[in-house]
Short mmCIF file of C-alpha atoms in Angstrom, two decimals:
data_model
loop_
_atom_site.label_atom_id
_atom_site.label_comp_id
_atom_site.label_asym_id
_atom_site.label_seq_id
_atom_site.Cartn_x
_atom_site.Cartn_y
_atom_site.Cartn_z
CA MET A 1 13.50 -44.09 -231.23
CA THR A 2 14.62 -47.46 -232.54
CA SER A 3 12.33 -50.43 -232.00
CA SER A 4 14.90 -51.82 -229.56
CA LEU A 5 14.87 -48.67 -227.48
CA LYS A 6 11.09 -48.61 -227.51
CA ARG A 7 11.18 -52.08 -226.03
CA ALA A 8 13.77 -50.92 -223.51
CA VAL A 9 11.78 -47.99 -222.12
CA GLY A 10 8.34 -49.35 -222.94
CA ARG A 11 5.44 -47.49 -224.49
CA ARG A 12 2.01 -46.59 -223.22
CA SER A 13 -0.18 -49.58 -222.49
CA ALA A 14 -1.95 -49.45 -225.87
CA SER A 15 1.29 -50.29 -227.65
CA LEU A 16 2.99 -52.45 -225.01
CA SER A 17 3.50 -56.10 -225.91
CA LEU A 18 1.42 -58.66 -224.02
CA ALA A 19 4.49 -59.69 -222.00
CA ASP A 20 5.16 -56.07 -221.06
CA ARG A 21 1.56 -55.55 -219.99
CA LEU A 22 1.58 -58.71 -217.88
CA PHE A 23 4.94 -58.33 -216.18
CA SER A 24 5.79 -54.62 -216.09
CA THR A 25 5.13 -52.86 -212.81
CA GLY A 26 3.12 -49.74 -212.24
CA GLU A 27 6.38 -47.87 -211.78
CA ASP A 28 7.63 -49.18 -215.13
CA ARG A 29 4.50 -47.97 -216.90
CA ARG A 30 4.55 -44.58 -215.21
CA THR A 31 8.21 -44.10 -216.14
CA ALA A 32 7.54 -45.12 -219.73
CA ALA A 33 4.68 -42.61 -219.96
CA LEU A 34 6.83 -39.84 -218.45
CA ILE A 35 9.63 -40.51 -220.93
CA GLU A 36 7.31 -40.64 -223.90
CA ASP A 37 5.76 -37.32 -222.88
CA ALA A 38 9.26 -35.88 -222.50
CA ILE A 39 10.23 -37.13 -225.96
CA ASP A 40 7.13 -35.49 -227.44
CA ALA A 41 8.13 -32.22 -225.78
CA LEU A 42 11.71 -32.70 -226.96
CA GLU A 43 10.62 -33.06 -230.58
CA GLU A 44 8.85 -29.70 -230.35
CA ARG A 45 11.89 -28.15 -228.67
CA LEU A 46 14.25 -29.49 -231.35
CA SER A 47 12.00 -28.10 -234.06
CA VAL A 48 12.30 -24.65 -232.49
CA GLU A 49 16.02 -24.87 -231.75
CA SER A 50 16.89 -25.91 -235.31
CA ARG A 51 15.52 -22.69 -236.76
CA PHE A 52 18.09 -20.05 -237.57
CA ALA A 53 16.95 -17.98 -240.53
CA ALA A 54 14.34 -18.11 -243.23
CA GLY A 55 14.96 -20.03 -246.43
CA LEU A 56 17.53 -22.65 -247.25
CA VAL A 57 19.44 -22.41 -243.95
CA ASP A 58 16.49 -23.76 -241.98
CA VAL A 59 15.69 -26.35 -244.62
CA VAL A 60 19.18 -27.82 -244.33
CA ALA A 61 19.37 -27.49 -240.53
CA ARG A 62 16.08 -29.36 -240.09
CA TYR A 63 16.79 -31.91 -242.81
CA LEU A 64 18.14 -34.77 -240.69
CA LEU A 65 15.89 -33.90 -237.77
CA GLU A 66 12.82 -34.36 -239.95
CA ALA A 67 14.26 -37.60 -241.36
CA GLY A 68 13.66 -39.19 -237.95
CA GLY A 69 16.13 -40.60 -235.47
CA LYS A 70 16.65 -42.88 -232.53
CA ARG A 71 16.77 -40.24 -229.75
CA VAL A 72 18.84 -42.70 -227.73
CA ARG A 73 20.74 -40.02 -225.85
CA PRO A 74 17.74 -37.95 -224.67
CA VAL A 75 15.92 -41.10 -223.57
CA LEU A 76 18.95 -42.08 -221.49
CA ALA A 77 19.00 -38.62 -219.89
CA PHE A 78 15.28 -38.79 -219.13
CA LEU A 79 15.55 -42.31 -217.74
CA VAL A 80 18.43 -41.73 -215.33
CA ALA A 81 16.78 -38.48 -214.22
CA GLN A 82 14.29 -40.74 -212.45
CA LEU A 83 17.08 -41.42 -209.93
CA GLY A 84 16.72 -37.80 -208.86
CA ASP A 85 13.95 -35.20 -209.17
CA GLY A 86 12.78 -36.48 -212.54
CA ILE A 87 12.71 -34.70 -215.90
CA THR A 88 13.27 -31.13 -214.78
CA PRO A 89 13.34 -28.20 -217.23
CA ASP A 90 17.14 -28.27 -217.00
CA VAL A 91 17.17 -31.96 -217.93
CA GLN A 92 14.99 -31.14 -220.96
CA THR A 93 17.40 -28.38 -221.98
CA ALA A 94 20.40 -30.67 -221.57
CA ALA A 95 18.72 -33.42 -223.59
CA ALA A 96 17.94 -31.01 -226.42
CA SER A 97 21.57 -29.85 -226.46
CA ILE A 98 22.87 -33.42 -226.55
CA GLU A 99 20.58 -34.38 -229.43
CA LEU A 100 21.55 -31.26 -231.41
CA THR A 101 25.20 -32.15 -230.85
CA HIS A 102 24.52 -35.64 -232.16
CA LEU A 103 22.70 -34.26 -235.21
CA ALA A 104 25.56 -31.87 -235.91
CA SER A 105 28.04 -34.72 -235.81
CA LEU A 106 26.01 -36.61 -238.42
CA TYR A 107 26.36 -33.77 -240.93
CA HIS A 108 30.12 -33.82 -240.43
CA ASP A 109 30.38 -37.63 -240.44
CA ASP A 110 28.61 -37.88 -243.78
CA VAL A 111 31.06 -35.43 -245.32
CA MET A 112 34.02 -37.33 -243.90
CA ASP A 113 32.62 -40.67 -245.08
CA ASP A 114 31.24 -39.34 -248.39
CA ALA A 115 28.00 -41.10 -247.43
CA ASP A 116 25.18 -41.28 -249.96
CA GLN A 117 22.37 -41.80 -247.46
CA ARG A 118 21.46 -41.05 -243.88
CA ARG A 119 18.26 -42.20 -242.17
CA GLY A 120 16.84 -43.39 -245.46
CA VAL A 121 17.26 -40.08 -247.31
CA PRO A 122 20.13 -38.69 -249.38
CA SER A 123 22.81 -37.25 -247.11
CA ALA A 124 22.92 -33.47 -246.73
CA GLN A 125 26.31 -33.20 -248.41
CA ASN A 126 24.94 -35.25 -251.31
CA VAL A 127 22.10 -32.75 -251.74
CA TRP A 128 23.76 -29.41 -250.98
CA GLY A 129 27.49 -30.10 -251.07
CA ASN A 130 30.23 -30.43 -248.47
CA SER A 131 30.52 -26.77 -247.51
CA VAL A 132 26.82 -26.36 -246.74
CA ALA A 133 26.74 -29.62 -244.76
CA ILE A 134 29.81 -28.70 -242.71
CA LEU A 135 28.53 -25.22 -241.91
CA THR A 136 25.13 -26.62 -240.97
CA GLY A 137 26.81 -28.97 -238.54
CA ASP A 138 28.72 -26.01 -237.11
CA LEU A 139 25.45 -24.08 -236.66
CA LEU A 140 23.89 -26.95 -234.75
CA PHE A 141 26.98 -27.28 -232.56
CA ALA A 142 26.71 -23.56 -231.80
CA ARG A 143 23.05 -23.83 -230.84
CA ALA A 144 23.79 -26.84 -228.63
CA SER A 145 26.45 -24.77 -226.85
CA GLN A 146 24.03 -21.91 -226.34
CA LEU A 147 21.56 -24.23 -224.66
CA LEU A 148 24.10 -25.75 -222.28
CA ALA A 149 25.46 -22.31 -221.44
CA GLN A 150 22.10 -21.68 -219.76
CA LEU A 151 22.87 -24.46 -217.29
CA GLY A 152 26.13 -23.13 -215.93
CA GLU A 153 29.82 -23.96 -215.79
CA ARG A 154 29.45 -27.67 -215.00
CA ALA A 155 27.41 -28.26 -218.14
CA ILE A 156 29.75 -26.16 -220.28
CA ARG A 157 32.83 -28.04 -219.08
CA LEU A 158 31.19 -31.41 -219.68
CA GLN A 159 30.15 -30.37 -223.16
CA ALA A 160 33.60 -28.99 -223.96
CA ASP A 161 35.27 -32.22 -222.83
CA THR A 162 32.80 -34.28 -224.86
CA PHE A 163 33.19 -32.11 -227.95
CA GLU A 164 36.96 -32.47 -227.70
CA ARG A 165 36.60 -36.24 -227.63
CA LEU A 166 34.23 -36.20 -230.61
CA CYS A 167 36.81 -34.26 -232.61
CA LEU A 168 39.70 -36.44 -231.44
CA GLY A 169 37.76 -39.56 -232.35
CA GLN A 170 37.06 -38.30 -235.85
CA LEU A 171 40.63 -37.07 -236.30
CA ASN A 172 42.16 -40.32 -235.07
CA GLU A 173 39.84 -42.29 -237.31
CA THR A 174 40.96 -40.18 -240.27
CA ILE A 175 44.68 -40.37 -239.48
CA GLY A 176 44.62 -44.04 -238.51
CA PRO A 177 46.80 -45.89 -235.99
CA GLY A 178 50.51 -45.21 -235.75
CA PRO A 179 53.07 -47.90 -236.58
CA ASP A 180 53.35 -49.06 -232.96
CA VAL A 181 49.63 -48.94 -232.16
CA ASP A 182 47.38 -51.98 -232.31
CA PRO A 183 44.74 -51.21 -234.98
CA ILE A 184 41.93 -52.84 -233.03
CA GLU A 185 42.75 -50.99 -229.80
CA HIS A 186 42.96 -47.79 -231.82
CA TYR A 187 39.56 -48.48 -233.38
CA ILE A 188 37.87 -49.20 -230.05
CA GLN A 189 39.24 -45.93 -228.68
CA VAL A 190 37.83 -44.11 -231.70
CA LEU A 191 34.41 -45.63 -231.00
CA SER A 192 34.64 -44.69 -227.34
CA ASP A 193 35.46 -41.10 -228.28
CA LYS A 194 33.02 -40.71 -231.16
CA THR A 195 30.04 -42.62 -229.77
CA GLY A 196 30.57 -43.59 -226.14
CA SER A 197 31.47 -40.11 -224.94
CA LEU A 198 28.21 -38.50 -226.06
CA ILE A 199 26.02 -41.30 -224.69
CA ALA A 200 27.93 -41.07 -221.40
CA ALA A 201 27.47 -37.30 -221.33
CA ALA A 202 23.73 -37.70 -221.84
CA GLY A 203 23.50 -39.91 -218.77
CA GLN A 204 25.69 -37.61 -216.70
CA LEU A 205 23.63 -34.54 -217.61
CA GLY A 206 20.41 -36.36 -216.77
CA LEU A 207 21.80 -37.18 -213.34
CA ILE A 208 23.37 -33.81 -212.61
CA PHE A 209 20.35 -31.71 -213.54
CA SER A 210 17.84 -33.95 -211.80
CA ASN A 211 19.88 -33.57 -208.59
CA ALA A 212 20.42 -37.33 -208.37
CA PRO A 213 23.02 -38.67 -205.90
CA SER A 214 26.53 -37.96 -207.18
CA ALA A 215 27.54 -41.55 -206.36
CA TYR A 216 25.53 -42.70 -209.38
CA GLU A 217 27.35 -40.51 -211.90
CA GLU A 218 30.40 -42.70 -212.46
CA PRO A 219 28.43 -45.94 -212.93
CA VAL A 220 26.18 -44.19 -215.44
CA ARG A 221 29.17 -42.65 -217.23
CA VAL A 222 30.88 -46.04 -217.55
CA PHE A 223 27.63 -47.62 -218.70
CA GLY A 224 27.26 -44.96 -221.40
CA GLU A 225 30.84 -45.37 -222.63
CA LYS A 226 30.61 -49.14 -222.84
CA VAL A 227 27.12 -49.41 -224.27
CA GLY A 228 28.14 -46.80 -226.83
CA VAL A 229 31.00 -49.00 -228.03
CA ALA A 230 28.65 -52.00 -228.15
CA PHE A 231 26.13 -49.92 -230.09
CA GLN A 232 28.72 -48.93 -232.69
CA LEU A 233 30.07 -52.46 -233.04
CA VAL A 234 26.55 -53.60 -233.79
CA ASP A 235 26.35 -50.82 -236.37
CA ASP A 236 29.48 -52.30 -237.96
CA VAL A 237 27.50 -55.50 -238.44
CA LEU A 238 24.35 -53.70 -239.58
CA ASP A 239 26.45 -51.83 -242.15
CA LEU A 240 26.68 -55.17 -243.95
CA SER A 241 22.91 -55.68 -243.96
CA PRO A 242 21.24 -55.99 -247.38
CA HIS A 243 18.06 -54.45 -245.94
CA SER A 244 18.67 -50.80 -246.83
CA GLU A 245 15.02 -49.98 -246.14
CA GLU A 246 15.67 -50.78 -242.48
CA THR A 247 19.19 -49.41 -242.04
CA GLY A 248 18.73 -46.36 -244.25
CA LYS A 249 22.09 -47.07 -245.89
CA LEU A 250 23.49 -49.04 -248.81
CA ALA A 251 25.00 -52.34 -247.67
CA GLY A 252 28.68 -51.81 -246.92
CA THR A 253 28.48 -48.01 -246.90
CA ASP A 254 31.30 -47.67 -244.37
CA ILE A 255 33.53 -50.17 -246.13
CA ARG A 256 32.93 -48.57 -249.52
CA ALA A 257 34.06 -45.28 -247.94
CA GLY A 258 37.28 -46.88 -246.72
CA VAL A 259 36.28 -47.08 -243.05
CA ALA A 260 38.03 -50.05 -241.45
CA THR A 261 35.21 -51.43 -239.30
CA LEU A 262 35.88 -54.21 -236.80
CA PRO A 263 34.96 -57.04 -239.21
CA VAL A 264 37.53 -55.63 -241.67
CA LEU A 265 40.16 -55.28 -238.96
CA TYR A 266 39.59 -58.87 -237.88
CA LEU A 267 39.79 -59.93 -241.53
CA ARG A 268 43.14 -58.16 -241.87
CA GLU A 269 44.42 -60.16 -238.90
CA ALA A 270 43.20 -63.40 -240.45
CA ALA A 271 44.65 -62.50 -243.86
CA VAL A 272 48.21 -62.77 -242.51
CA THR A 273 47.94 -66.57 -242.43
CA ASP A 274 44.70 -67.29 -244.33
CA ALA A 275 44.79 -67.03 -248.14
CA GLU A 276 41.01 -67.00 -248.45
CA ALA A 277 40.75 -64.12 -246.00
CA ALA A 278 43.46 -62.26 -247.93
CA ALA A 279 41.57 -62.78 -251.19
CA LEU A 280 38.34 -61.49 -249.66
CA LEU A 281 40.18 -58.48 -248.25
CA GLU A 282 41.35 -57.60 -251.77
CA ARG A 283 37.74 -57.66 -252.98
CA LEU A 284 36.70 -55.27 -250.20
CA THR A 285 39.03 -52.34 -250.87
CA PRO A 286 37.15 -49.14 -251.78
CA GLU A 287 38.84 -49.20 -255.19
CA ALA A 288 37.77 -52.79 -255.87
CA LEU A 289 34.19 -52.12 -254.75
CA GLU A 290 33.95 -48.95 -256.81
CA SER A 291 35.29 -50.54 -259.99
CA ALA A 292 33.16 -53.69 -259.68
CA ASP A 293 29.62 -53.98 -260.98
CA ALA A 294 26.83 -53.89 -258.41
CA GLU A 295 26.39 -57.66 -258.28
CA THR A 296 30.10 -58.32 -257.73
CA ALA A 297 30.38 -55.62 -255.06
CA ASP A 298 27.31 -56.91 -253.25
CA ALA A 299 28.72 -60.45 -253.35
CA ALA A 300 31.90 -59.26 -251.62
CA ILE A 301 29.88 -57.51 -248.90
CA THR A 302 27.77 -60.64 -248.47
CA ALA A 303 30.90 -62.79 -248.12
CA LEU A 304 32.11 -60.55 -245.31
CA ARG A 305 28.72 -60.61 -243.62
CA GLU A 306 28.79 -64.43 -243.61
CA HIS A 307 32.44 -64.69 -242.54
CA GLU A 308 33.57 -65.72 -239.06
CA VAL A 309 34.99 -62.24 -238.43
CA THR A 310 31.47 -60.81 -238.39
CA ARG A 311 30.31 -63.37 -235.84
CA ARG A 312 33.38 -62.45 -233.82
CA THR A 313 32.32 -58.80 -233.99
CA VAL A 314 28.88 -59.70 -232.64
CA ALA A 315 30.53 -61.55 -229.76
CA GLU A 316 32.69 -58.51 -228.99
CA ALA A 317 29.63 -56.25 -229.00
CA ARG A 318 27.96 -58.57 -226.52
CA ARG A 319 31.03 -58.47 -224.29
CA TRP A 320 30.95 -54.66 -224.18
CA ALA A 321 27.21 -54.71 -223.46
CA ALA A 322 27.79 -57.16 -220.59
CA GLU A 323 30.47 -54.87 -219.14
CA ALA A 324 28.07 -51.94 -219.44
CA THR A 325 25.49 -53.88 -217.46
CA ALA A 326 28.03 -54.85 -214.81
CA ALA A 327 28.89 -51.17 -214.28
CA LEU A 328 25.34 -50.55 -213.04
CA ALA A 329 25.81 -52.62 -209.87
CA PRO A 330 25.90 -49.55 -207.54
CA LEU A 331 22.52 -48.29 -208.80
CA PRO A 332 19.43 -49.12 -206.74
CA ASP A 333 17.21 -51.91 -207.98
CA GLY A 334 14.11 -50.70 -209.76
CA THR A 335 12.79 -49.45 -213.07
CA VAL A 336 15.84 -47.39 -214.04
CA LYS A 337 18.40 -50.13 -213.48
CA LYS A 338 16.17 -52.79 -215.02
CA THR A 339 15.52 -50.68 -218.11
CA LEU A 340 19.18 -49.83 -218.60
CA ILE A 341 20.04 -53.52 -218.45
CA ARG A 342 17.26 -54.27 -220.93
CA PHE A 343 18.57 -51.56 -223.21
CA ALA A 344 22.09 -53.01 -223.16
CA ASP A 345 20.58 -56.36 -224.12
CA THR A 346 18.46 -54.95 -226.94
CA VAL A 347 21.43 -53.06 -228.38
CA VAL A 348 23.05 -56.35 -229.35
CA GLU A 349 19.75 -57.89 -230.41
CA ARG A 350 19.79 -55.48 -233.36
CA THR A 351 22.22 -57.83 -235.13
CA SER A 352 19.48 -60.41 -235.70
#
């Protein structure tokens, strides 16, 4: 889990901050302990479910799992399950499937983006090549499907719809917006499909398989969609961070790969009337960054990080997080609602 998510769900009292220990309720602490126990069990489950055959296949399949991860989606499933019967065996199975789906998508994303690093280690495609990375992602998708098939038609349909959106998001990102489509609206839809849909599905599965009231499903789905967009917009800002030891990626990885993140899209808008913005945009093309020496390339990334368009991106992330919070109004007051709101807040705190 990320440090922000740890703050959102809390930890056992030994690792809670003083403020958490003073002001969290008994229910908060019990929920935090339940979720941490569930995450421990999930890690064991994922270790088992990512085994396919002896030798290199398992090494590659477990590569990103063993590199760590945020486990945002399972935590969301476990948290909202508290609105129903709690973390049932079916909720655990659904959470494992969702996390395997997320892991599978990372193998594919790194091939598409030609990424050098993921989670602080060389990307799988950088180590074993594109074909091995793609097939490993396919294997993990297959195992995720097998798990959800155990839960019945509702789970299968939800997974199929989510998988379709994941593919559409990646395809639309690759193709780019049409001539009559606003590039920023197109980009936000890509984020909603690629990131928001899976976070939303995690919440829905946690509700469905804990037998929580069906009236809560739509608010949780909307929350997941919107907080997912906010999460990715913050990642657009973190992509510019010089602290690769924290992000696990080279500063400007997405931009170097030709991904038009929101700061770049805003810069393109500004470049129409602003000569300085146009000049910076020229320095940030993948070709310019690749041909420049390291110091010159880093200076261009730094200039974008310090530009107004990046502050504007942070503001947009906060807007999406606020809308995610507003969607939770129908949920009952208590630990779940409070923690979801805290999570939405901590998502945007990651920019600092």
